[in-house]
CSV table of N, CA, C and O in Angstrom, one decimal:
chain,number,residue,atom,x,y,z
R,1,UNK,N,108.1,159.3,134.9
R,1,UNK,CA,107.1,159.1,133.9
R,1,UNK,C,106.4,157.8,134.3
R,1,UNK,O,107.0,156.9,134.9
R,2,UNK,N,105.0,157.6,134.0
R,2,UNK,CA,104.6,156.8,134.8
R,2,UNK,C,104.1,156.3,133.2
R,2,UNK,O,104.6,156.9,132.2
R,3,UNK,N,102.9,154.9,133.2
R,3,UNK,CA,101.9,154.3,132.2
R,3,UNK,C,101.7,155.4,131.7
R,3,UNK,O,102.1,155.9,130.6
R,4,UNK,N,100.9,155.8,132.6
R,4,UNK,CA,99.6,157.1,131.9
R,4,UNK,C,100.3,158.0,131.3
R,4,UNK,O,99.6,158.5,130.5
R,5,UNK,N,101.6,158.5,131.4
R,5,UNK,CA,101.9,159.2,130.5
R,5,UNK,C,102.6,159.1,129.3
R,5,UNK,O,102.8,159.9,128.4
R,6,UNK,N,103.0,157.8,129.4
R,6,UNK,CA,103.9,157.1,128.6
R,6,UNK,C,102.9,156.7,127.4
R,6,UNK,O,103.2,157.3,126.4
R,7,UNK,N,102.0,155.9,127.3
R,7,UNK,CA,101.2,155.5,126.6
R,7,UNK,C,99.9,156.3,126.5
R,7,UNK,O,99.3,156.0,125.4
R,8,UNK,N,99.2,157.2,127.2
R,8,UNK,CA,98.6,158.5,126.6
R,8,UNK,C,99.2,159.9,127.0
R,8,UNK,O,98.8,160.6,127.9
R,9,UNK,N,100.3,160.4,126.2
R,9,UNK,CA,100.4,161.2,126.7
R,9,UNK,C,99.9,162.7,126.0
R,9,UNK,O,99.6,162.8,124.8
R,10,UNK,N,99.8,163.9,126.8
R,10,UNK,CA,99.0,165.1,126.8
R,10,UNK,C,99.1,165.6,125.5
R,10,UNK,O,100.2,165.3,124.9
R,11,UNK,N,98.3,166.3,124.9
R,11,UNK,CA,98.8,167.2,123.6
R,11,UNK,C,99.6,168.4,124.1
R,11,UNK,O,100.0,169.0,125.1
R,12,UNK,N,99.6,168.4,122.8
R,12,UNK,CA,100.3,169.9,122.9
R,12,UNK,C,99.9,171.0,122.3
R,12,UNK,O,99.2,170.9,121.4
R,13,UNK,N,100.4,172.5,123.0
R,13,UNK,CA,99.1,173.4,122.0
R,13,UNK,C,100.1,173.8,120.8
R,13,UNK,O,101.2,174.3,120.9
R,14,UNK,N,99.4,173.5,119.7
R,14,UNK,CA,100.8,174.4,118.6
R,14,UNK,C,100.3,175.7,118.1
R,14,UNK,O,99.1,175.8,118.0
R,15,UNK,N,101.3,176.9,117.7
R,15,UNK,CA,100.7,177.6,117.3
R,15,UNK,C,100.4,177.9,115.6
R,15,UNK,O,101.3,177.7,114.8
R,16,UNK,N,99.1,178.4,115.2
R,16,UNK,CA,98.6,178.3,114.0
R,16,UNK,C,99.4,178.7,112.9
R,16,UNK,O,100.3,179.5,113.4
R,17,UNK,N,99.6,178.5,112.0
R,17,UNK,CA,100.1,178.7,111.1
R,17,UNK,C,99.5,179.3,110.1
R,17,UNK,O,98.6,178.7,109.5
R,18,UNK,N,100.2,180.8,109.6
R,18,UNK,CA,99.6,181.3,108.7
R,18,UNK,C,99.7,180.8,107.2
R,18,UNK,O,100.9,180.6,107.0
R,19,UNK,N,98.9,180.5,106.1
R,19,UNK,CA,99.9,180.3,104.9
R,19,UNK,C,100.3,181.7,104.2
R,19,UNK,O,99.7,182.8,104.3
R,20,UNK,N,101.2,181.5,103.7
R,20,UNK,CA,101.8,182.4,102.5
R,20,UNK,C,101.5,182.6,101.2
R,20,UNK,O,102.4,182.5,100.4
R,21,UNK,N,100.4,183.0,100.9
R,21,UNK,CA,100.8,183.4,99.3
R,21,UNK,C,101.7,183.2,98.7
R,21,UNK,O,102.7,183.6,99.2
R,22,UNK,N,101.9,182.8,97.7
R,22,UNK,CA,102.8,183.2,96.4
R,22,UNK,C,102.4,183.5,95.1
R,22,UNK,O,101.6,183.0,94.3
R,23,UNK,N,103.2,184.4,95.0
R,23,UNK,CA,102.6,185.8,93.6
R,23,UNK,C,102.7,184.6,92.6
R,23,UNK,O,103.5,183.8,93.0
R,24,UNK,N,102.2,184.4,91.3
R,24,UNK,CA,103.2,183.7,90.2
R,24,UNK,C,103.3,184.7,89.6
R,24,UNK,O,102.7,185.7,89.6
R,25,UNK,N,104.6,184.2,89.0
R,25,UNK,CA,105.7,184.4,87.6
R,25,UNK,C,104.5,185.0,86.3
R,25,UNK,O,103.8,184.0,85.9
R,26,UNK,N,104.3,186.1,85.8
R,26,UNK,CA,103.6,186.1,84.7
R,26,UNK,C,104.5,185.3,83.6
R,26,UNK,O,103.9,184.6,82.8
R,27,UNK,N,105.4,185.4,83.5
R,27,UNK,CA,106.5,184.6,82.7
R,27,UNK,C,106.3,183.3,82.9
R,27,UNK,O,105.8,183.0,81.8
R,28,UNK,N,106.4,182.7,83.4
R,28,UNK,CA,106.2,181.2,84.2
R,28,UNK,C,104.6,180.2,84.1
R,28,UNK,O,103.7,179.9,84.8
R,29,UNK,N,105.1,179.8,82.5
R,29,UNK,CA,103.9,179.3,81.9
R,29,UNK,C,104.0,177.3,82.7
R,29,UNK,O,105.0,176.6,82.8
R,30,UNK,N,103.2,177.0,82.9
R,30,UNK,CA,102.9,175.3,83.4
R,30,UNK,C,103.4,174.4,81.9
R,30,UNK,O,102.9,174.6,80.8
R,31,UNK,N,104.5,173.4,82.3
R,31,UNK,CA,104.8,172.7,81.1
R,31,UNK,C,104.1,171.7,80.7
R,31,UNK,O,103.4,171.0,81.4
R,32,UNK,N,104.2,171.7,79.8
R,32,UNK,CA,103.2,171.0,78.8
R,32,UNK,C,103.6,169.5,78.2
R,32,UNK,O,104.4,169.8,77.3
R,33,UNK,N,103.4,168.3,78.4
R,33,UNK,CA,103.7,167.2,78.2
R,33,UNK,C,103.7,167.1,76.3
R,33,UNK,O,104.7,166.8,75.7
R,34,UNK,N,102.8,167.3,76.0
R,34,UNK,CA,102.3,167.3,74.6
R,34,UNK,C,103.5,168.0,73.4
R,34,UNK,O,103.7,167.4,72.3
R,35,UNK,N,104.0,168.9,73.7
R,35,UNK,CA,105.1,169.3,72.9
R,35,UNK,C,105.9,168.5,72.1
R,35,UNK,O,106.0,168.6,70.9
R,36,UNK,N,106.6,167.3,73.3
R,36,UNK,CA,107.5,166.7,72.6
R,36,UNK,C,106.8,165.9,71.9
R,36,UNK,O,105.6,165.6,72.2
R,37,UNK,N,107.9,165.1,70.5
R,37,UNK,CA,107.4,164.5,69.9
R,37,UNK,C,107.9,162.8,70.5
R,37,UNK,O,108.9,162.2,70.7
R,38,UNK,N,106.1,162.5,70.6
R,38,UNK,CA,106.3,160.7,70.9
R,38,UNK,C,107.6,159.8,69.8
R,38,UNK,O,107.8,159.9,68.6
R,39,UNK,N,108.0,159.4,70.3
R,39,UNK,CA,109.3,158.1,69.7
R,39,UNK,C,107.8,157.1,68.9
R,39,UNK,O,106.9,156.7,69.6
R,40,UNK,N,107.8,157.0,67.6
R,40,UNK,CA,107.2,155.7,66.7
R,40,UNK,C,107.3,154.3,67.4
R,40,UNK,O,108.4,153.7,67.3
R,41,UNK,N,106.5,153.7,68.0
R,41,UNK,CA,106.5,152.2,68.2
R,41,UNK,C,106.1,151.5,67.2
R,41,UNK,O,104.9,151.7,66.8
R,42,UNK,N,106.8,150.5,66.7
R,42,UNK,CA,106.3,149.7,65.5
R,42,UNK,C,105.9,148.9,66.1
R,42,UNK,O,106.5,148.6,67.1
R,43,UNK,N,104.9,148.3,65.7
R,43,UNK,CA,103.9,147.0,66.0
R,43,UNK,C,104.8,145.3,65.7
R,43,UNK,O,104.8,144.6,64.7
R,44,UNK,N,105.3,145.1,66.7
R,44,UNK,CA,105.7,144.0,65.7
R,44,UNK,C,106.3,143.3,67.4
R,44,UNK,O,106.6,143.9,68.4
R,45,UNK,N,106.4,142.1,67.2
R,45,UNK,CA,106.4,140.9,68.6
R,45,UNK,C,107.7,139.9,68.3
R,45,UNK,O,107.9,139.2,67.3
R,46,UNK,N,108.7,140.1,69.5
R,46,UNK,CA,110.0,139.3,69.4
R,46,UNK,C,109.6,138.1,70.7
R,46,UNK,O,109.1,138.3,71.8
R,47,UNK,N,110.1,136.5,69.9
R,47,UNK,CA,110.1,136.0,70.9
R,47,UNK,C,111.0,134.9,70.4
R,47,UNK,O,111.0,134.3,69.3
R,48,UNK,N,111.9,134.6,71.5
R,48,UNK,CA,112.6,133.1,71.8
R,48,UNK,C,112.4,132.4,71.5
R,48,UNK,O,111.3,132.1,71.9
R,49,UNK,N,112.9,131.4,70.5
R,49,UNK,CA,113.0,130.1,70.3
R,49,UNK,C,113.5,129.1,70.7
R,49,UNK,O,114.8,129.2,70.7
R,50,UNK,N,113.1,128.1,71.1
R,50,UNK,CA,113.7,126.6,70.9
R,50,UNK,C,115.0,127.2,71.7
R,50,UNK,O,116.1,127.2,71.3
R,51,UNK,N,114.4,127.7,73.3
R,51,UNK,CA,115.3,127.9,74.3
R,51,UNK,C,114.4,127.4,75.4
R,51,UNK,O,113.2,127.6,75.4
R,52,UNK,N,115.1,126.6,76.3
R,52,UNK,CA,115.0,126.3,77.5
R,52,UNK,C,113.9,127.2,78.5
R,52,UNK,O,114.5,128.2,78.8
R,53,UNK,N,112.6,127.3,79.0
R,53,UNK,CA,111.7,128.5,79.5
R,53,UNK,C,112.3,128.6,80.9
R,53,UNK,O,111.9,127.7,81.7
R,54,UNK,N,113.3,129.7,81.4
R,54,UNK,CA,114.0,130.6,82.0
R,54,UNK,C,113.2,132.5,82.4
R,54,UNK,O,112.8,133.3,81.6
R,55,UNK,N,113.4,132.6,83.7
R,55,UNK,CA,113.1,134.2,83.5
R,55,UNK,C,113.6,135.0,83.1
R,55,UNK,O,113.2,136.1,83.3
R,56,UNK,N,115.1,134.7,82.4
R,56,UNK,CA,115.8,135.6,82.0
R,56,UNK,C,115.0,136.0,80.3
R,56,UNK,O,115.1,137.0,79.7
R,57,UNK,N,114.3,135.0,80.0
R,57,UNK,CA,114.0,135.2,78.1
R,57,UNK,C,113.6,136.3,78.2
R,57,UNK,O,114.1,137.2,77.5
R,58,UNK,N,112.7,136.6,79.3
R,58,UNK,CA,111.6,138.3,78.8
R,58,UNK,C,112.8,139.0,78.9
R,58,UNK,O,113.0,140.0,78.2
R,59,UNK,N,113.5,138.8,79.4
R,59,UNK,CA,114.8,139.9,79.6
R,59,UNK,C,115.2,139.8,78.5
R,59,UNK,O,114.9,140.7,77.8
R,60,UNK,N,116.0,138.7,77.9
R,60,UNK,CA,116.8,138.7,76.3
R,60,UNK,C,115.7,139.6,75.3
R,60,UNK,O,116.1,140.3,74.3
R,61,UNK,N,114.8,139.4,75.7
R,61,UNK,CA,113.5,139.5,74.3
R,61,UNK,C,113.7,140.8,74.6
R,61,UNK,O,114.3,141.3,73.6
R,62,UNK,N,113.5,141.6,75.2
R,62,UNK,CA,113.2,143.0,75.8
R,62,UNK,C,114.5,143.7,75.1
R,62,UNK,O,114.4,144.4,74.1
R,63,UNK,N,115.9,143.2,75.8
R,63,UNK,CA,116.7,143.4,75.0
R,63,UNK,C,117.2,143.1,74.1
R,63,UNK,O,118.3,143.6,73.8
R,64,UNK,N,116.6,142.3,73.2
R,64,UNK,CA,117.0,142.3,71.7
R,64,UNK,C,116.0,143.0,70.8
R,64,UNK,O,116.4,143.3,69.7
R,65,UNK,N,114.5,143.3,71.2
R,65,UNK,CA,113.7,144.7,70.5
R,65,UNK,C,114.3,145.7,70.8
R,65,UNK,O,114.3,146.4,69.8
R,66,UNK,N,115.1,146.3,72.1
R,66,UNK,CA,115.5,147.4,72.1
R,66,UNK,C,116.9,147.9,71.5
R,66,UNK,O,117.4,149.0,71.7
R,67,UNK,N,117.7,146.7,70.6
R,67,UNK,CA,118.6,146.6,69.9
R,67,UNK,C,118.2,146.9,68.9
R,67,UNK,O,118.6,147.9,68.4
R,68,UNK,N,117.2,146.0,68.3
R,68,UNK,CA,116.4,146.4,66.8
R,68,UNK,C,116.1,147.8,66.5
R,68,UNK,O,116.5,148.5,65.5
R,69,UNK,N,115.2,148.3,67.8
R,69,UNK,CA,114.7,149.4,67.4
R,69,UNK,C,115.8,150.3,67.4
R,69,UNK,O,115.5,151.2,66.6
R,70,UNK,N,117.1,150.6,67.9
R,70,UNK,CA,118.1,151.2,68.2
R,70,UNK,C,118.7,151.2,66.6
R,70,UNK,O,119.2,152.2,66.1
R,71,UNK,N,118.5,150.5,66.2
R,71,UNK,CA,119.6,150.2,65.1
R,71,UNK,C,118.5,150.3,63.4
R,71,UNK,O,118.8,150.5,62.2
R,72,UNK,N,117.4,150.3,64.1
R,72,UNK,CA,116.2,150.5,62.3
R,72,UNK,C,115.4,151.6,63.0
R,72,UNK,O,115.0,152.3,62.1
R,73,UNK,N,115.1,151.9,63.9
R,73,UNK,CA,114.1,152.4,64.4
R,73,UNK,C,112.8,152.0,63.5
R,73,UNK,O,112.7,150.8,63.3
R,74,UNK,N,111.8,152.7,63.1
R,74,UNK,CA,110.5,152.5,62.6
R,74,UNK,C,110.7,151.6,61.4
R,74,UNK,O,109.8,150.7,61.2
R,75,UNK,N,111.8,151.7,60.6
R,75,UNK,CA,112.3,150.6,59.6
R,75,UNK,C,112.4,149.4,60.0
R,75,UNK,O,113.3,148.8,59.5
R,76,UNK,N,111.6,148.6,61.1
R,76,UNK,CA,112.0,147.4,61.0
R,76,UNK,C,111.1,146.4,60.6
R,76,UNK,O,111.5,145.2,60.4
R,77,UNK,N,110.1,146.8,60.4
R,77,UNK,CA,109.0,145.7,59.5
R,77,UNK,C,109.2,146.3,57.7
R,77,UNK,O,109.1,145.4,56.9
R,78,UNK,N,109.4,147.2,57.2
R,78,UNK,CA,109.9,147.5,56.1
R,78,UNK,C,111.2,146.3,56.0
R,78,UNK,O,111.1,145.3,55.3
R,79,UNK,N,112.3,146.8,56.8
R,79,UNK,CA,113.7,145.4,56.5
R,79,UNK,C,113.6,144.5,56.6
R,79,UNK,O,114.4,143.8,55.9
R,80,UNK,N,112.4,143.6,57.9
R,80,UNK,CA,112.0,143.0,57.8
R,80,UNK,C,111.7,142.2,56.2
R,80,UNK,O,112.5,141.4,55.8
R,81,UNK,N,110.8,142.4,55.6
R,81,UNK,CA,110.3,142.6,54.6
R,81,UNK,C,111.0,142.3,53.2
R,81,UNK,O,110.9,141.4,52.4
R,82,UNK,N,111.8,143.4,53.1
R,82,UNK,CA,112.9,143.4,52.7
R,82,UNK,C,113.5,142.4,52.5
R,82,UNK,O,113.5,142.0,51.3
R,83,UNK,N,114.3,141.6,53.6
R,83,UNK,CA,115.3,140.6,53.5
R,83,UNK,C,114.5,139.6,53.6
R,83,UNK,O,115.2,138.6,53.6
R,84,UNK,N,113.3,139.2,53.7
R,84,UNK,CA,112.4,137.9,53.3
R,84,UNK,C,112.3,138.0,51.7
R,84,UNK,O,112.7,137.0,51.2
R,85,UNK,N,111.9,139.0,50.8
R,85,UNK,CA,111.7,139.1,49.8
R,85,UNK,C,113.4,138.3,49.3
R,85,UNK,O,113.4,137.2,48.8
R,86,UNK,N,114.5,139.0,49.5
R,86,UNK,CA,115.8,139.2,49.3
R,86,UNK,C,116.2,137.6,49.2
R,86,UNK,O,117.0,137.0,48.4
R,87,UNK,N,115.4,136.7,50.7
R,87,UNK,CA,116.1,135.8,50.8
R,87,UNK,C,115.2,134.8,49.9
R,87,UNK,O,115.6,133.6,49.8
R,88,UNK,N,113.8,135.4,49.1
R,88,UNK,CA,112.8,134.2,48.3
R,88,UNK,C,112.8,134.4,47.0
R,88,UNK,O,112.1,133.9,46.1
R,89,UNK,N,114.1,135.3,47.0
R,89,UNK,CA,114.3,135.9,45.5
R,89,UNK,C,115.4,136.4,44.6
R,89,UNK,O,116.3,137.0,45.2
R,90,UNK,N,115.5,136.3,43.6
R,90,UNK,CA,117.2,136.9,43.2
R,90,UNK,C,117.5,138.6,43.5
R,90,UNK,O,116.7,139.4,43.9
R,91,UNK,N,118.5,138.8,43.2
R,91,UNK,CA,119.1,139.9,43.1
R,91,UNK,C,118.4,140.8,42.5
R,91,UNK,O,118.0,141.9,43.0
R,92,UNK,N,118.3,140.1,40.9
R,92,UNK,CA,117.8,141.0,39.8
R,92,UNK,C,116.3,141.7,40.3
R,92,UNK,O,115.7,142.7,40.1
R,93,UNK,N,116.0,140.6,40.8
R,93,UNK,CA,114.0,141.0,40.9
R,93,UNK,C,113.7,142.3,41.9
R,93,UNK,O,112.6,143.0,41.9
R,94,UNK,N,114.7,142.5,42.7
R,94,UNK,CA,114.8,143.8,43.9
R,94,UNK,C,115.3,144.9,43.5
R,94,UNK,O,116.1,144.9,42.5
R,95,UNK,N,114.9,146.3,44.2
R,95,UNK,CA,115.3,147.3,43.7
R,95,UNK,C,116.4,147.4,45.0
R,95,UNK,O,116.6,146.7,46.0
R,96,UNK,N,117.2,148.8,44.2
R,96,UNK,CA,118.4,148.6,44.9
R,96,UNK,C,118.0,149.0,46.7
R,96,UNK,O,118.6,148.4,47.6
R,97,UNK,N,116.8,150.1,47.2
R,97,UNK,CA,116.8,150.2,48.2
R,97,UNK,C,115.9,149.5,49.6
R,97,UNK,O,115.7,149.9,50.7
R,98,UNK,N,115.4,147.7,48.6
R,98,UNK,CA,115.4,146.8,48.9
R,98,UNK,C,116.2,146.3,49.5
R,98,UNK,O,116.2,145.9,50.7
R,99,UNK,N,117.2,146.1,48.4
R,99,UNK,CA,118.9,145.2,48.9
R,99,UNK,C,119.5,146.0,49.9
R,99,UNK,O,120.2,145.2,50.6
R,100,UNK,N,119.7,147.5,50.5
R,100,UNK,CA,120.5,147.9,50.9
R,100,UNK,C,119.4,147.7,52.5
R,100,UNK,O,120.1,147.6,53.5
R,101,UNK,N,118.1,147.6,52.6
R,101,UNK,CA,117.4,147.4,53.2
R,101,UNK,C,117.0,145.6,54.2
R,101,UNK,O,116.4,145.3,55.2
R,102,UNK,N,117.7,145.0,53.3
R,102,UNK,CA,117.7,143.7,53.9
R,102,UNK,C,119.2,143.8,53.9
R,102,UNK,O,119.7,142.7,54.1
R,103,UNK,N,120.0,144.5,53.7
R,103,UNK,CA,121.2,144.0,54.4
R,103,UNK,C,121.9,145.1,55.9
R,103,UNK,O,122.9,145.1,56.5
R,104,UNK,N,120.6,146.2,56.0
R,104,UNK,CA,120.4,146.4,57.2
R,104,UNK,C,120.1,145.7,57.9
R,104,UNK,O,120.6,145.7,59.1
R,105,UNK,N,119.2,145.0,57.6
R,105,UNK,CA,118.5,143.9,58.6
R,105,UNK,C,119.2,143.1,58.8
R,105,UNK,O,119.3,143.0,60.1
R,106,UNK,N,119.9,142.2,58.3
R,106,UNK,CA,120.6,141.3,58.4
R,106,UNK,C,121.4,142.0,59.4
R,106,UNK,O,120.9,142.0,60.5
R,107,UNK,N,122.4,142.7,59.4
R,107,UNK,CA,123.8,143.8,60.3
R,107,UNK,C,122.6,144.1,61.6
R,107,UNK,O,123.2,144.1,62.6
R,108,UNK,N,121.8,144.2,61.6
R,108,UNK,CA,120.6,145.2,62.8
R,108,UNK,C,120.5,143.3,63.4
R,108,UNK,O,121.3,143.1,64.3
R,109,UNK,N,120.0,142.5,63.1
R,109,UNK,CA,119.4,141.5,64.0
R,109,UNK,C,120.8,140.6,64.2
R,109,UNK,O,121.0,139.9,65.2
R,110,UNK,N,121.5,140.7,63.4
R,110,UNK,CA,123.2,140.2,64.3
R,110,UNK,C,123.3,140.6,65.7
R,110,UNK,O,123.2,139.9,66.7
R,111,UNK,N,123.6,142.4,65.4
R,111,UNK,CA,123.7,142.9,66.4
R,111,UNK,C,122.5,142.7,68.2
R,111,UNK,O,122.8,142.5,69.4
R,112,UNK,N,121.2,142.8,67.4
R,112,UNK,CA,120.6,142.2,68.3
R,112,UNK,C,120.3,140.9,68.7
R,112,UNK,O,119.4,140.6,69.5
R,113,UNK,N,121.0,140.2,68.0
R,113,UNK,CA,121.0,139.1,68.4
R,113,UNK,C,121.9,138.8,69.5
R,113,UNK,O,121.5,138.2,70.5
R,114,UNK,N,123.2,139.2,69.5
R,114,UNK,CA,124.3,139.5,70.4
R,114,UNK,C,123.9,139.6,71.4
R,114,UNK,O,124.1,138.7,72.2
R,115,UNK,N,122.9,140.8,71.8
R,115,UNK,CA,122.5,141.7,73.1
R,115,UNK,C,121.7,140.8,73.3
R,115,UNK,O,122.3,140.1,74.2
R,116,UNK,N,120.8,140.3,73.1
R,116,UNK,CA,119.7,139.5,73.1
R,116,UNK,C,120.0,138.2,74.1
R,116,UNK,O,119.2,137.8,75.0
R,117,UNK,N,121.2,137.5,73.6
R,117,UNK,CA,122.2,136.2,74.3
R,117,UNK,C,123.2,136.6,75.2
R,117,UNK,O,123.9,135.8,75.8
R,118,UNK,N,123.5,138.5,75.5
R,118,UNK,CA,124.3,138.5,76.4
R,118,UNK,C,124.1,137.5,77.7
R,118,UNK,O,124.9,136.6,77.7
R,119,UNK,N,123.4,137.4,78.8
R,119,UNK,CA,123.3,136.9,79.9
R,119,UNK,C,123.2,135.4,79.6
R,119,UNK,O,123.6,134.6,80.4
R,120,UNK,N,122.4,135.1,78.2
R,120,UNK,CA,122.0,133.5,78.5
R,120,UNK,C,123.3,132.6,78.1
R,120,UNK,O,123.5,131.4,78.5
R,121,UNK,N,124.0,133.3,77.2
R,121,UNK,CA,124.6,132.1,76.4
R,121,UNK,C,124.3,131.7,74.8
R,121,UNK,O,123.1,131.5,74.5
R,122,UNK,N,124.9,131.6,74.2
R,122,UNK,CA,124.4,131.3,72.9
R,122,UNK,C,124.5,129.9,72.7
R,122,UNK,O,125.3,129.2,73.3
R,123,UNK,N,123.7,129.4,71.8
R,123,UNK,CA,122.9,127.8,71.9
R,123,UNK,C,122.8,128.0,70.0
R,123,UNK,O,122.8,129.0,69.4
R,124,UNK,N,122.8,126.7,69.5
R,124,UNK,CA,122.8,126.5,68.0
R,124,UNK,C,121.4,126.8,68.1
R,124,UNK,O,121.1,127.8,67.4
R,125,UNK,N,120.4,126.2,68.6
R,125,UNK,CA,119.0,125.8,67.8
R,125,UNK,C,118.1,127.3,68.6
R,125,UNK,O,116.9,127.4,68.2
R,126,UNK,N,118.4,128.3,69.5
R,126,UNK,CA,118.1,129.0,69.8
R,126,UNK,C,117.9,130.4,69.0
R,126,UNK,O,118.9,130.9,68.9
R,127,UNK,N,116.8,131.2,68.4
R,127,UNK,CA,117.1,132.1,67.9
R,127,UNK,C,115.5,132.9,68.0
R,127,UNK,O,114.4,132.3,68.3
R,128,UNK,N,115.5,134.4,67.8
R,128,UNK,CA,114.5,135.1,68.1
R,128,UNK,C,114.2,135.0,66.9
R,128,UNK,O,115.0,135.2,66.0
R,129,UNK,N,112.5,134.7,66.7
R,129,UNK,CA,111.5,135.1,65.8
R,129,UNK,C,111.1,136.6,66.0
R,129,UNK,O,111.0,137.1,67.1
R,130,UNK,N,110.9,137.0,64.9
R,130,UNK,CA,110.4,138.2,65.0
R,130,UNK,C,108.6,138.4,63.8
R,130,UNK,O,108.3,138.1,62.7
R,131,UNK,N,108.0,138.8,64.6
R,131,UNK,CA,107.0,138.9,63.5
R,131,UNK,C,105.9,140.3,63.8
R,131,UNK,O,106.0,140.9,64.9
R,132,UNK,N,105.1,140.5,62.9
R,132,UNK,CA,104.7,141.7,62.8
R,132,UNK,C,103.0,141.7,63.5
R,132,UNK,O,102.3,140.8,63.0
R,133,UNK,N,102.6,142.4,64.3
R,133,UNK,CA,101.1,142.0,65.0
R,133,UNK,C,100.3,142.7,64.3
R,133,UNK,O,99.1,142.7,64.5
């Protein structure tokens, strides 16, 4: 083998290729995205506090909405709500599925709170705000 054929070398002849048809399926309808039902995103923005600015936060934050939402789903600006009322107010002044509503919340952002500080560490003055956009 020499240059010339090494660096241009000859074609080759291929032979043509027929395509194939394929019958479809009369049965065999194209699936449709639209069917299922979308998951509710609630409008509402978590962020870090009075923590050290690290690239792990978007990660905590990420993971402590996806705790929330796990644990209230679309209820979470309603318990929200809720346990602010609960905490600016007595007992008596709330209906009962107020109270059982802010003390979801309270059990729901424990929990995400947990997940939220897995990787970083938990810190006294550190804690996620949550508020509604």
């Amino acid at each position: 083998m020499n240059q010339t054929e090494l660096f241009y070398p000859r074609p080759t002849l291929q032979a043509p290729v027929q395509p194939v048809l394929q019958e479809s399926a009369e049965d065999d309808a194209p699936f449709v995205f639209e069917e299922g039902v979308p998951e509710p995103r609630v409008a509402y923005m978590v962020r870090l506090v009075d923590y050290p600015p690290v690239d792990a936060v978007k990660v905590a934050e990420q993971r402590f909405r996806r705790e929330l939402d796990r644990q209230l789903g679309v209820d979470v600006l309603p318990a929200l709500r809720a346990f602010r009322n609960a905490s600016e107010s007595g007992e008596s002044d709330l209906a009962r599925d107020e109270i059982a509503l802010a003390k979801r919340w309270a059990k729901a952002y424990d929990a995400a709170r947990t997940a939220g500080f897995r990787d970083l560490g938990d810190t006294d003055e550190a804690y996620f705000e949550v508020r509604s956009i």
